[in-house]
XYZ file of C-alpha atoms in Angstrom:
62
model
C 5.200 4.352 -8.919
C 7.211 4.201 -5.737
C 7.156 7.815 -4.888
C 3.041 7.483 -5.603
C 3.128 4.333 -2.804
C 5.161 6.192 -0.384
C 2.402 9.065 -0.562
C -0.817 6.454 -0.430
C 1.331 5.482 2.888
C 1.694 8.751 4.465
C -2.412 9.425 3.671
C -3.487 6.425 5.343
C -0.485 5.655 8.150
C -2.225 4.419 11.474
C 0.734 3.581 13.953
C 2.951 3.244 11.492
C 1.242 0.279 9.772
C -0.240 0.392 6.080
C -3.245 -2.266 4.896
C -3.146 -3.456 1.563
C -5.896 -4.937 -0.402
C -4.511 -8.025 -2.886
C -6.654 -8.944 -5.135
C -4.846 -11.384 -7.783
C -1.317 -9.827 -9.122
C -3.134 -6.477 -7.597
C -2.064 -4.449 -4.331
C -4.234 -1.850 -3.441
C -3.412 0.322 -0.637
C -6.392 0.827 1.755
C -7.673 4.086 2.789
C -11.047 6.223 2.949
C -9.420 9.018 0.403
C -9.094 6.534 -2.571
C -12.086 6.217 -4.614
C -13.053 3.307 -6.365
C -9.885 0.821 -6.373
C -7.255 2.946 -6.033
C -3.799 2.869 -7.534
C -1.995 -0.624 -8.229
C 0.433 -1.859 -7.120
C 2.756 -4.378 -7.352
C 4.109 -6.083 -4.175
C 7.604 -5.207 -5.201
C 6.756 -1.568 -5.281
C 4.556 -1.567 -1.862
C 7.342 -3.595 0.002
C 10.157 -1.319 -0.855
C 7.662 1.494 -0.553
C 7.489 -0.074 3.124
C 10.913 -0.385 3.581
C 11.921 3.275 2.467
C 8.878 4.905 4.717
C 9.562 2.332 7.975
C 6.223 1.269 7.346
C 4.833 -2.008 8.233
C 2.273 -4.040 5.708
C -0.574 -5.917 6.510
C -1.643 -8.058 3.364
C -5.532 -8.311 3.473
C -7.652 -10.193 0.518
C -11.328 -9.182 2.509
């Protein structure tokens, strides 16, 4: 799952800062390619996703 997070970050990287959709125990990372709700995450997995891109992560529950 990591190396599919680290790829939803490089498709939707704006200044080197990822959004990411929580809904519940869900993280869904945010970006006009993704159809429907995307893949899920968990936060584990897009935090060291983060880490191991230099990637920033802006938690959003809109």
């Amino acid at each position: 799952m990591l190396e599919m997070a680290i790829a939803d970050f490089y498709a939707v990287q704006e200044a080197g800062v990822v959004r990411v959709r929580v809904e519940g125990d869900n993280y869904y990372i945010i970006g006009e390619h993704q159809i429907g709700s995307g893949t899920a995450y968990t936060k584990e997995e897009i935090e060291w996703a983060a880490i191991t891109t230099v990637f920033d992560v802006e938690y959003v529950t809109e």
